[in-house]
Amino acid sequence: MASSSALCVIMMATMCSLVGATNLYRVGDAEGWREPDKNDAAMYDTWAGKYAFRVGDSLVFDYKNDSVVRVSKRGYYHCNETGGGSASKDGSTVFLLDQPGFYYFVSGDVDHCKRGQRVIIEALDAQRPPAAAGPAPSPLPSSAVSWTATAASLRDMVALGSLLFVASYCSYLS
């Protein structure tokens, strides 16, 4: 009985540490993943600059009649990589930032990439504080805020439900 109680304590501590540990980001916010307008080729640089990404976070690319490819740094700057045929074309693709460092993403359409449909993401170590930045960015549009809040709320609800399940299971074992 003591070992099952210890297991329950460990499971609950693990679940508590996971709550709020990750974020889900929709690339481009309400605009999604699309070819930028001619006068806004830096739209994805601007978008990425608003956030401090961490290991464990996920990126969601939502698109129509397009694709997304994770490429090398060289492929990003030259728009000449196709990801070895691994372009995701299903309309919604999720990438997990599973280690610290830089991640490079481009459109599978080379012309779109050359016109700015590409983004660099730096994933910081989960424990490392973000570097001091300049002035705070202007507030997000309400649609972006609600989407992020919905994803965070859903994540928290799943975590809370899991925690309640573990707690009820532990009380059942007692």
XYZ file of C-alpha atoms in Angstrom:
174
model
C 0.000 0.000 0.000
C 2.891 2.369 0.766
C 4.329 1.899 -2.729
C 0.993 2.787 -4.384
C 0.776 5.948 -2.244
C 4.311 6.912 -3.243
C 3.436 6.290 -6.893
C 0.378 8.536 -6.556
C 2.455 11.330 -5.025
C 4.994 11.059 -7.845
C 2.262 11.056 -10.507
C 0.550 14.102 -8.994
C 3.837 16.007 -8.693
C 4.596 15.235 -12.335
C 1.148 16.381 -13.449
C 1.457 19.608 -11.441
C 4.809 20.381 -13.044
C 3.296 19.924 -16.496
C 0.452 22.402 -15.986
C 1.442 25.612 -17.754
C 4.736 24.128 -18.945
C 4.004 24.488 -22.660
C 2.307 26.841 -25.058
C 0.698 26.359 -28.434
C 1.401 29.119 -30.971
C -0.496 29.610 -34.224
C 2.105 30.843 -36.709
C 0.947 34.183 -38.091
C -1.823 34.451 -35.480
C -5.164 35.112 -37.222
C -3.460 35.389 -40.638
C -2.123 31.845 -40.449
C 0.611 30.522 -42.749
C 0.277 32.291 -46.103
C 2.312 34.196 -48.647
C 2.899 37.704 -47.247
C 1.637 40.790 -49.043
C 4.258 42.490 -51.233
C 4.791 45.296 -48.715
C 4.954 42.965 -45.690
C 7.706 40.444 -46.486
C 8.901 40.552 -42.844
C 5.503 39.599 -41.371
C 6.767 36.314 -39.900
C 9.879 37.946 -38.412
C 7.567 40.455 -36.742
C 5.258 37.673 -35.556
C 8.089 35.564 -34.076
C 9.568 38.618 -32.347
C 6.457 38.955 -30.174
C 7.018 35.662 -28.357
C 9.614 33.897 -26.199
C 9.440 30.278 -27.376
C 10.566 27.531 -25.015
C 11.387 23.864 -25.281
C 8.098 21.991 -25.042
C 6.110 24.641 -26.927
C 4.403 23.736 -30.201
C 3.885 25.661 -33.432
C 0.698 25.224 -35.448
C 0.870 26.106 -39.139
C -2.631 26.568 -40.629
C -2.740 27.040 -44.414
C -4.715 26.526 -47.619
C -3.194 25.478 -50.948
C 0.295 25.681 -49.477
C 2.719 23.678 -47.364
C 5.367 24.013 -44.685
C 8.828 22.447 -44.499
C 11.382 22.432 -41.707
C 14.752 23.168 -43.315
C 18.365 23.912 -42.431
C 19.675 27.435 -41.912
C 21.077 27.380 -45.446
C 17.754 26.208 -46.863
C 16.039 29.053 -45.047
C 18.283 31.794 -46.410
C 18.486 30.419 -49.961
C 14.922 29.062 -50.273
C 16.387 26.050 -52.032
C 15.466 23.107 -49.811
C 12.390 20.986 -50.088
C 12.904 19.033 -46.889
C 13.590 15.846 -48.842
C 9.969 15.565 -49.936
C 8.691 15.925 -46.383
C 6.593 19.037 -46.996
C 3.415 18.937 -44.939
C 0.438 19.765 -47.159
C -2.585 18.717 -45.099
C -3.726 22.233 -44.127
C -2.611 22.128 -40.502
C 0.770 21.004 -39.253
C 2.126 20.984 -35.697
C 5.825 21.069 -34.834
C 7.080 20.427 -31.295
C 10.061 22.508 -30.184
C 11.796 19.611 -28.464
C 15.251 21.048 -27.846
C 16.860 24.467 -27.440
C 18.123 26.163 -30.577
C 16.968 27.560 -33.885
C 14.223 26.082 -36.042
C 13.820 27.146 -39.675
C 10.535 26.812 -41.566
C 9.667 27.753 -45.149
C 6.799 27.353 -47.545
C 7.167 24.319 -49.798
C 6.555 26.721 -52.693
C 9.983 28.218 -53.473
C 8.461 31.437 -54.848
C 6.443 31.936 -51.650
C 9.605 31.407 -49.595
C 11.492 33.993 -51.655
C 8.659 36.469 -51.069
C 8.894 36.084 -47.272
C 6.865 33.010 -46.309
C 9.491 31.717 -43.916
C 10.183 32.011 -40.214
C 13.039 31.446 -37.760
C 12.095 30.304 -34.267
C 14.524 30.231 -31.360
C 13.474 27.808 -28.642
C 14.986 28.710 -25.298
C 15.707 26.168 -22.608
C 12.609 25.838 -20.437
C 14.502 27.108 -17.353
C 16.465 29.915 -19.044
C 14.910 33.377 -18.686
C 14.481 35.311 -21.936
C 17.099 37.940 -22.778
C 16.260 41.511 -21.866
C 14.309 43.000 -24.720
C 13.467 46.506 -25.814
C 10.080 48.066 -25.233
C 7.116 45.730 -24.959
C 5.327 44.981 -28.237
C 1.908 46.454 -28.848
C -1.016 44.302 -27.695
C -2.094 41.395 -29.877
C -5.267 41.688 -31.913
C -8.250 40.306 -30.005
C -8.544 37.310 -32.364
C -4.957 36.263 -31.628
C -5.441 36.685 -27.898
C -8.615 34.616 -27.868
C -7.005 31.835 -29.922
C -4.009 31.676 -27.564
C -6.280 31.840 -24.534
C -8.438 29.040 -25.941
C -5.402 26.819 -26.496
C -4.079 27.585 -23.015
C -7.497 27.005 -21.452
C -7.867 23.685 -23.239
C -4.394 22.608 -22.128
C -5.146 23.594 -18.540
C -8.507 21.786 -18.599
C -6.852 18.588 -19.854
C -4.153 18.885 -17.192
C -6.733 19.524 -14.467
C -8.837 16.577 -15.644
C -5.766 14.340 -15.595
C -4.887 15.554 -12.125
C -8.402 14.825 -10.867
C -8.249 11.366 -12.421
C -4.933 10.600 -10.712
C -6.263 11.949 -7.394
C -9.416 9.823 -7.589
C -7.369 6.768 -8.593
C -5.040 7.346 -5.643
C -7.959 7.647 -3.220
C -9.363 4.413 -4.670
C -6.062 2.644 -3.913
C -6.011 3.924 -0.314
